[in-house]
PDB file of C-alpha atoms in Angstrom:
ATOM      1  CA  UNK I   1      99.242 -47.029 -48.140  1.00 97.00           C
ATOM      2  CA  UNK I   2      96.997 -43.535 -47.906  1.00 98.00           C
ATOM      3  CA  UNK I   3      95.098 -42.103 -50.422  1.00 98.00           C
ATOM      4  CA  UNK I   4      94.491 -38.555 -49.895  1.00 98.00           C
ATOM      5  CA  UNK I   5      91.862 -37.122 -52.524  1.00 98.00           C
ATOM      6  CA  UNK I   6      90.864 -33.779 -53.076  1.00 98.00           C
ATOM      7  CA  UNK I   7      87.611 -32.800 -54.582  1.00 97.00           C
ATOM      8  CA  UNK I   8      87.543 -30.402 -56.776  1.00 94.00           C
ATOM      9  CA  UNK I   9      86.062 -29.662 -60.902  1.00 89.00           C
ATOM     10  CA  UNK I  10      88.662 -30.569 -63.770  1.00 87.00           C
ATOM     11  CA  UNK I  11      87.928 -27.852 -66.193  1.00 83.00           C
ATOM     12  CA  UNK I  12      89.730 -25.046 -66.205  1.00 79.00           C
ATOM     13  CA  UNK I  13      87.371 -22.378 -65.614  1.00 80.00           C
ATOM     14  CA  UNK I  14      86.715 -23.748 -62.483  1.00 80.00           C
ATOM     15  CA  UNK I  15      89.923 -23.078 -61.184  1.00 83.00           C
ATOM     16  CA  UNK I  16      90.088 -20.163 -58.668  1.00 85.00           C
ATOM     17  CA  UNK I  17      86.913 -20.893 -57.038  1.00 90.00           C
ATOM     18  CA  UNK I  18      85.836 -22.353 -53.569  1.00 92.00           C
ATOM     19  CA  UNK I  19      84.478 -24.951 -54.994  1.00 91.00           C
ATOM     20  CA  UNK I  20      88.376 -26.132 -55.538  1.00 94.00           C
ATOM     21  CA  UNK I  21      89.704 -26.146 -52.250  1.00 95.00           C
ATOM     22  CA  UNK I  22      90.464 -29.913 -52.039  1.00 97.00           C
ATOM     23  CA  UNK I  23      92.349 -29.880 -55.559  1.00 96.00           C
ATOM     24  CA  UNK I  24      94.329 -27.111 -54.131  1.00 96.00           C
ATOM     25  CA  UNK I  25      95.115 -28.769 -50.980  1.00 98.00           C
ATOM     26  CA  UNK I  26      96.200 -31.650 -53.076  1.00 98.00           C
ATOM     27  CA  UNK I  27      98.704 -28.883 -55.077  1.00 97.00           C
ATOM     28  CA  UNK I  28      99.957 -27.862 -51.964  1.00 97.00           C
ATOM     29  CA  UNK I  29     100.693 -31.224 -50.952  1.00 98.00           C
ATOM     30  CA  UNK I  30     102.039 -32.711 -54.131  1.00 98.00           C
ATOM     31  CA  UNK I  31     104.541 -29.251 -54.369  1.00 97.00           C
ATOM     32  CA  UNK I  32     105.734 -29.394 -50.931  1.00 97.00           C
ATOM     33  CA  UNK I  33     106.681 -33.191 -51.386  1.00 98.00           C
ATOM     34  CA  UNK I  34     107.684 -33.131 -55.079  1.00 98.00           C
ATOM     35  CA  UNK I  35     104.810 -35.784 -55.742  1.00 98.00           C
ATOM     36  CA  UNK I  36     104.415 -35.852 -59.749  1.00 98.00           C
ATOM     37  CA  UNK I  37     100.784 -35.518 -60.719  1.00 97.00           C
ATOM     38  CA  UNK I  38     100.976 -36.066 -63.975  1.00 96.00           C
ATOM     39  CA  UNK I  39      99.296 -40.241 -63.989  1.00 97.00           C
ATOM     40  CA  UNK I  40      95.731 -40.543 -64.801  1.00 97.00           C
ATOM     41  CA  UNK I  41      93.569 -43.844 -64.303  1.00 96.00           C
ATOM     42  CA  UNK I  42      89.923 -44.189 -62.951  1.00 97.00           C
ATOM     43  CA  UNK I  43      88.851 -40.741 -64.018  1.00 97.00           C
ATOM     44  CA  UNK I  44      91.690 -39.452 -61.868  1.00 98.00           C
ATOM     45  CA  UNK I  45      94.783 -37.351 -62.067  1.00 98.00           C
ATOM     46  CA  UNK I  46      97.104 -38.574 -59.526  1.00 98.00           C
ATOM     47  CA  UNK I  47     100.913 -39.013 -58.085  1.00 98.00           C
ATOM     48  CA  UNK I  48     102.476 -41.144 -55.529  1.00 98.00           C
ATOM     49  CA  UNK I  49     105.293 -40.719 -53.185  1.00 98.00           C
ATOM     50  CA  UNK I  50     106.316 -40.654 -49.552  1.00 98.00           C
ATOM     51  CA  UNK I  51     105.029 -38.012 -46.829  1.00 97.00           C
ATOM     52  CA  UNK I  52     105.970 -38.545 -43.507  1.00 95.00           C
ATOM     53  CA  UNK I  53     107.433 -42.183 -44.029  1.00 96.00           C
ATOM     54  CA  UNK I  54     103.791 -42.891 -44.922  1.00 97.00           C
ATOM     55  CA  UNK I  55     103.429 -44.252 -49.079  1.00 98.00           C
ATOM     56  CA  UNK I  56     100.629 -42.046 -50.409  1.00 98.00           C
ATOM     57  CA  UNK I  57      98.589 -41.586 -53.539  1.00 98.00           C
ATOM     58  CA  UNK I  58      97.741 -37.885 -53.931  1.00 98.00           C
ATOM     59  CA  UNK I  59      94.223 -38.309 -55.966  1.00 98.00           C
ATOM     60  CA  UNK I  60      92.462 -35.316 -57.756  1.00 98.00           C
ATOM     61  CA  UNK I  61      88.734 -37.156 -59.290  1.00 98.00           C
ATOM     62  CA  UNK I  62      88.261 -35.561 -62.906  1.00 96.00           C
ATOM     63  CA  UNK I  63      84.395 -36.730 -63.078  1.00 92.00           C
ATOM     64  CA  UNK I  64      83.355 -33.375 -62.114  1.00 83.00           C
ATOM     65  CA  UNK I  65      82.181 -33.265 -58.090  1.00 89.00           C
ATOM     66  CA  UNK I  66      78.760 -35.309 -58.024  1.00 91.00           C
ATOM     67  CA  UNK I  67      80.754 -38.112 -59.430  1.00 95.00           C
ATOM     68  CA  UNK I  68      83.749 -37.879 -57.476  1.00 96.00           C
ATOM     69  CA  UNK I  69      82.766 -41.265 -56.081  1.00 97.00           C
ATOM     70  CA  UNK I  70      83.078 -43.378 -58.774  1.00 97.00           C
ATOM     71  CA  UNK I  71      86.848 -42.416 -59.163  1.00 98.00           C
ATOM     72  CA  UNK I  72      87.558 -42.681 -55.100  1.00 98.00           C
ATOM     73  CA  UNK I  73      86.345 -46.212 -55.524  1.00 98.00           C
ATOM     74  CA  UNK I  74      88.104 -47.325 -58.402  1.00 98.00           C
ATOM     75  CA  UNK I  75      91.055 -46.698 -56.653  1.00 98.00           C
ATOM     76  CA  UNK I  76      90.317 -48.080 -52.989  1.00 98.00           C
ATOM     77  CA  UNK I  77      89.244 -51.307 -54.484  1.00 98.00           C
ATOM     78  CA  UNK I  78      92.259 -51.641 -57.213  1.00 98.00           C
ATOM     79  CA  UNK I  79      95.095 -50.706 -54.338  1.00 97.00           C
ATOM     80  CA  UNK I  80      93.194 -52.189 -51.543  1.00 97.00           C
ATOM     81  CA  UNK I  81      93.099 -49.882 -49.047  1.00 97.00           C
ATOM     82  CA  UNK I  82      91.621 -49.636 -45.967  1.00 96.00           C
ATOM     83  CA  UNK I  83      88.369 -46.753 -45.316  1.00 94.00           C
ATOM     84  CA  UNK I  84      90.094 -45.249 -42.558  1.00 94.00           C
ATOM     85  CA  UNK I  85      93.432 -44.922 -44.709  1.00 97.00           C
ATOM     86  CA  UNK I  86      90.986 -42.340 -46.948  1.00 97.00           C
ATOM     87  CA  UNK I  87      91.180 -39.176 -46.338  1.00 98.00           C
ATOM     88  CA  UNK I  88      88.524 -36.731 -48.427  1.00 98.00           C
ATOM     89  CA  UNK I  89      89.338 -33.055 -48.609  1.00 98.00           C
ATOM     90  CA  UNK I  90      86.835 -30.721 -49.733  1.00 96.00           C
ATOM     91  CA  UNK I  91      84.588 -27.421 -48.944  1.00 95.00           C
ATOM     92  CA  UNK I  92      82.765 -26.403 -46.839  1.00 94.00           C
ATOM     93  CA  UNK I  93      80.096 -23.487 -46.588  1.00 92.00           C
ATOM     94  CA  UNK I  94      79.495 -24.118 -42.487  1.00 91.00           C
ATOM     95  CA  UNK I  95      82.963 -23.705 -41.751  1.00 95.00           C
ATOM     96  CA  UNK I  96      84.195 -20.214 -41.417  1.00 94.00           C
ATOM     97  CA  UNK I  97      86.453 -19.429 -44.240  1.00 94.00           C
ATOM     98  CA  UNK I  98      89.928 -20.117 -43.346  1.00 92.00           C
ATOM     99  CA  UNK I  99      89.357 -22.441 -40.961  1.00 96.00           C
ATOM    100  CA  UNK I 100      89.439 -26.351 -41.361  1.00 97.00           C
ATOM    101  CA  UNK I 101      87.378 -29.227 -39.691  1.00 97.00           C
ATOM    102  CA  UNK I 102      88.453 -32.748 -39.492  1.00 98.00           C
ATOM    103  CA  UNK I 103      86.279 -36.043 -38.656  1.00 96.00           C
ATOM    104  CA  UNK I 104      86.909 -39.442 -38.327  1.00 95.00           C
ATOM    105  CA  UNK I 105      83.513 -39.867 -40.457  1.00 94.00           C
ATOM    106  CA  UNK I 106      80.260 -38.889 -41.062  1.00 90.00           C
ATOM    107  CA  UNK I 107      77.367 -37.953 -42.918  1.00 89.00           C
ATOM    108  CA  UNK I 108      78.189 -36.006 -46.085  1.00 86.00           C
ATOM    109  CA  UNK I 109      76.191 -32.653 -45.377  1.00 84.00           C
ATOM    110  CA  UNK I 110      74.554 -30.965 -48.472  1.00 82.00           C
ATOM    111  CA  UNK I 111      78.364 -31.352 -50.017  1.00 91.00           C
ATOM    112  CA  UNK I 112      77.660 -33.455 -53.653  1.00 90.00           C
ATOM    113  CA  UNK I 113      81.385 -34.582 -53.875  1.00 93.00           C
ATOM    114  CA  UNK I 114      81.299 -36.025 -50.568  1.00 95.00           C
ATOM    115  CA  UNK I 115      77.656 -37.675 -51.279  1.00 95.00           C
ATOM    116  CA  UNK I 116      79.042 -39.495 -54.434  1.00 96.00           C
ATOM    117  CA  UNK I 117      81.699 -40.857 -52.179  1.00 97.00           C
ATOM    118  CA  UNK I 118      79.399 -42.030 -49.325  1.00 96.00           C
ATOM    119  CA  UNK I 119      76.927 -43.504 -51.682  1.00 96.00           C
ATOM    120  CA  UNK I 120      79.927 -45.161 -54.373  1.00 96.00           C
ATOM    121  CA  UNK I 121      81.715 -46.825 -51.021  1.00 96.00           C
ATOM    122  CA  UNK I 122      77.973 -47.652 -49.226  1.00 95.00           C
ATOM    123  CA  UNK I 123      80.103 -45.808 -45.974  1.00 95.00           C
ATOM    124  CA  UNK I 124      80.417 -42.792 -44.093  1.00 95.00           C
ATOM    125  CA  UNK I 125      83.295 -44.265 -42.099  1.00 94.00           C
ATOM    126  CA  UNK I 126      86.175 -42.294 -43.641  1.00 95.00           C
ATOM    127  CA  UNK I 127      88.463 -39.527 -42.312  1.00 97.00           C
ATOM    128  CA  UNK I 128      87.618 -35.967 -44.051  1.00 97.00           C
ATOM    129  CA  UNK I 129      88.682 -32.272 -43.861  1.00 98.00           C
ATOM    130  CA  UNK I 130      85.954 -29.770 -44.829  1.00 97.00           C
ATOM    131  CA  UNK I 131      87.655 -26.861 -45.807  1.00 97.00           C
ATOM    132  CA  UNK I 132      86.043 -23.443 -44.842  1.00 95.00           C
ATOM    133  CA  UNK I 133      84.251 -21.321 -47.454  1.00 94.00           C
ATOM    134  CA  UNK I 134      81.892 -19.649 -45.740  1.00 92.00           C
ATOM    135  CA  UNK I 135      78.060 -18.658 -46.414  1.00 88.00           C
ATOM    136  CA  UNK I 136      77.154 -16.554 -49.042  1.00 83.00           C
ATOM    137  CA  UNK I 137      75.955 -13.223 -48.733  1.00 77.00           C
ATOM    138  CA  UNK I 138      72.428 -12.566 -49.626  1.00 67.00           C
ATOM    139  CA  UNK I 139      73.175 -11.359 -53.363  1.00 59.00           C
ATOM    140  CA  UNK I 140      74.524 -14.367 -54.095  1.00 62.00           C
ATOM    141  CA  UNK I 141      72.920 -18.128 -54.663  1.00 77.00           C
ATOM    142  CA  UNK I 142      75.176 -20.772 -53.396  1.00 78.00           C
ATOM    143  CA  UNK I 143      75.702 -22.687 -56.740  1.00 80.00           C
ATOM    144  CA  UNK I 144      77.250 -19.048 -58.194  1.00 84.00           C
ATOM    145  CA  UNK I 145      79.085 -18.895 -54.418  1.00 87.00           C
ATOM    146  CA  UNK I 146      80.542 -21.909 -54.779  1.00 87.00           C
ATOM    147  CA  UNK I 147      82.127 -22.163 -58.996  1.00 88.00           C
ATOM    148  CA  UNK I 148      82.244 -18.425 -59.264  1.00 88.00           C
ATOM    149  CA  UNK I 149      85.486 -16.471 -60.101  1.00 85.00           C
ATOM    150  CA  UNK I 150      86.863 -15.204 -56.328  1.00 88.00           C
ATOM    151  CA  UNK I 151      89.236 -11.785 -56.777  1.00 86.00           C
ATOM    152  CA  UNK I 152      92.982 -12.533 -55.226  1.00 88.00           C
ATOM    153  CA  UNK I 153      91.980 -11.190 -51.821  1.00 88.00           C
ATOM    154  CA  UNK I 154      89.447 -13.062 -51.063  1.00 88.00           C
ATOM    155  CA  UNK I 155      91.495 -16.207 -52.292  1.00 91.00           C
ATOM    156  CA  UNK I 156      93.914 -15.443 -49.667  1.00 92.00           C
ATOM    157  CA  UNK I 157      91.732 -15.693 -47.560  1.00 93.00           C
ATOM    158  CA  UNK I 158      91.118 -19.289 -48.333  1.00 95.00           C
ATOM    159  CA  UNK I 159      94.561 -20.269 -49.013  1.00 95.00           C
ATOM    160  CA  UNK I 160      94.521 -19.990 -44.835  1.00 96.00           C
ATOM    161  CA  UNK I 161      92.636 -23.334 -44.959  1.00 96.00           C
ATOM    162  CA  UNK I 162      94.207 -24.864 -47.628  1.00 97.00           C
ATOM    163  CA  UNK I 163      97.461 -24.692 -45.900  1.00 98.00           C
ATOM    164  CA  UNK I 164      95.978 -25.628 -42.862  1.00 98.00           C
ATOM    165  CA  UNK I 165      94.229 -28.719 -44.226  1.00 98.00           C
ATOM    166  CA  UNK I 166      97.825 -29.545 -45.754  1.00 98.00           C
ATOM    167  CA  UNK I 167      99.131 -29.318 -42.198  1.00 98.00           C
ATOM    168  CA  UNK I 168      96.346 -31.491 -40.860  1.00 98.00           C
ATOM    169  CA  UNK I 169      97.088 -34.055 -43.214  1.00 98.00           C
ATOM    170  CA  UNK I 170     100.510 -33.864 -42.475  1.00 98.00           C
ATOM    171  CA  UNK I 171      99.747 -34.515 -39.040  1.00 98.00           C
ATOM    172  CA  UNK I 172      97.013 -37.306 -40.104  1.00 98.00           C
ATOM    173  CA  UNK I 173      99.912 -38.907 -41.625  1.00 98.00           C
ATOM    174  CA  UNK I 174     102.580 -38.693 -38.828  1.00 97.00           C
ATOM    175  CA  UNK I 175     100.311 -39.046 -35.875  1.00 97.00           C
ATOM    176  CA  UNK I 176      96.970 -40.678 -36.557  1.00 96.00           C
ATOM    177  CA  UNK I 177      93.619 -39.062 -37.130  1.00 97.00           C
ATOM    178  CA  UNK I 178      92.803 -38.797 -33.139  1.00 97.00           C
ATOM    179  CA  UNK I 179      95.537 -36.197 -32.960  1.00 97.00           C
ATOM    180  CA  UNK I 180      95.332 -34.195 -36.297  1.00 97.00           C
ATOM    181  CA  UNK I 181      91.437 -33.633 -35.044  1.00 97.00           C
ATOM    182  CA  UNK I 182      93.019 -32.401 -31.351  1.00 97.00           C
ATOM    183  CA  UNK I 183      95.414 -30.130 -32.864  1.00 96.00           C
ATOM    184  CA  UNK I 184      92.885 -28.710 -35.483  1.00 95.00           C
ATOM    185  CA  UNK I 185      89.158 -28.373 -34.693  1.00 92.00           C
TER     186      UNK I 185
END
């Protein structure tokens, strides 16, 4: 069994932003493979189903990012599964926006979802896909960069990585984490 867990922030006002790019991943997912995510348990929305003969959880944390660990835990410990059967998605401002990078592990970078997850699982050996964002431009600080409203075109934009971090699960899934990183980075 995978889990596959994007980070993202529940409330609705966050929707939209860059900040989101692992819950939409986690849509994209979930819609392509008609995975219902309609369950919730340990602070987390959440379906399961099949992709790529491989039984998944699709996992969206709803503690808000800097707790995102507690909920990724929670579920690795109650369905037992194995770190490098964990795959994190979320964003990243040093990856060029519509462009993806995946890693077998390491450090968490100034990211506060992935931070709560290394610190909750005491581990930085976990397969991830950092989702490109982009730096802000001067006029902008990168809390406001990050949770701020993004117009359609710009969204577009990201919805390049978002599908491409879908595919590079996809190929996590079917292939192992040695090729998906070939084929992507």
């Amino acid at each position: 069994m995978y889990l596959i867990v994007g980070l993202g922030n529940p409330e609705p006002e966050y929707s939209y932003t860059r900040h989101n790019m692992g819950f939409d991943t986690i849509n994209k997912l979930a819609k392509k493979y008609e995975i219902d995510l309609s369950r919730n348990k340990f602070n987390g929305i959440y379906g399961s189903g099949i992709i790529e003969k491989q039984k998944v959880i699709l996992l969206k944390p709803q503690t808000f990012m800097n707790l995102s660990g507690q909920s990724v835990k929670a579920f690795i410990d109650f369905y037992k599964i194995p770190m490098e059967n964990v795959m994190v998605i979320y964003d990243d401002m040093d990856v060029e926006v519509g462009d993806i990078k995946i890693r077998k592990k390491g450090g968490p970078g100034t990211h506060n979802g992935a931070k709560s997850i290394v610190h909750e699982l005491v581990s930085e050996d976990f397969p991830r896909i950092r989702v490109g964002i982009g730096k802000p431009v001067d006029e902008y600080d990168a809390i406001d960069y990050v949770i701020g409203k993004i117009e359609e075109e710009i969204y577009k934009k990201l919805e390049e990585g978002i599908q491409k971090a879908a595919l590079g699960i996809i190929e996590y899934l079917k292939n192992g984490i040695d090729t998906a990183m070939n084929k992507f980075n």
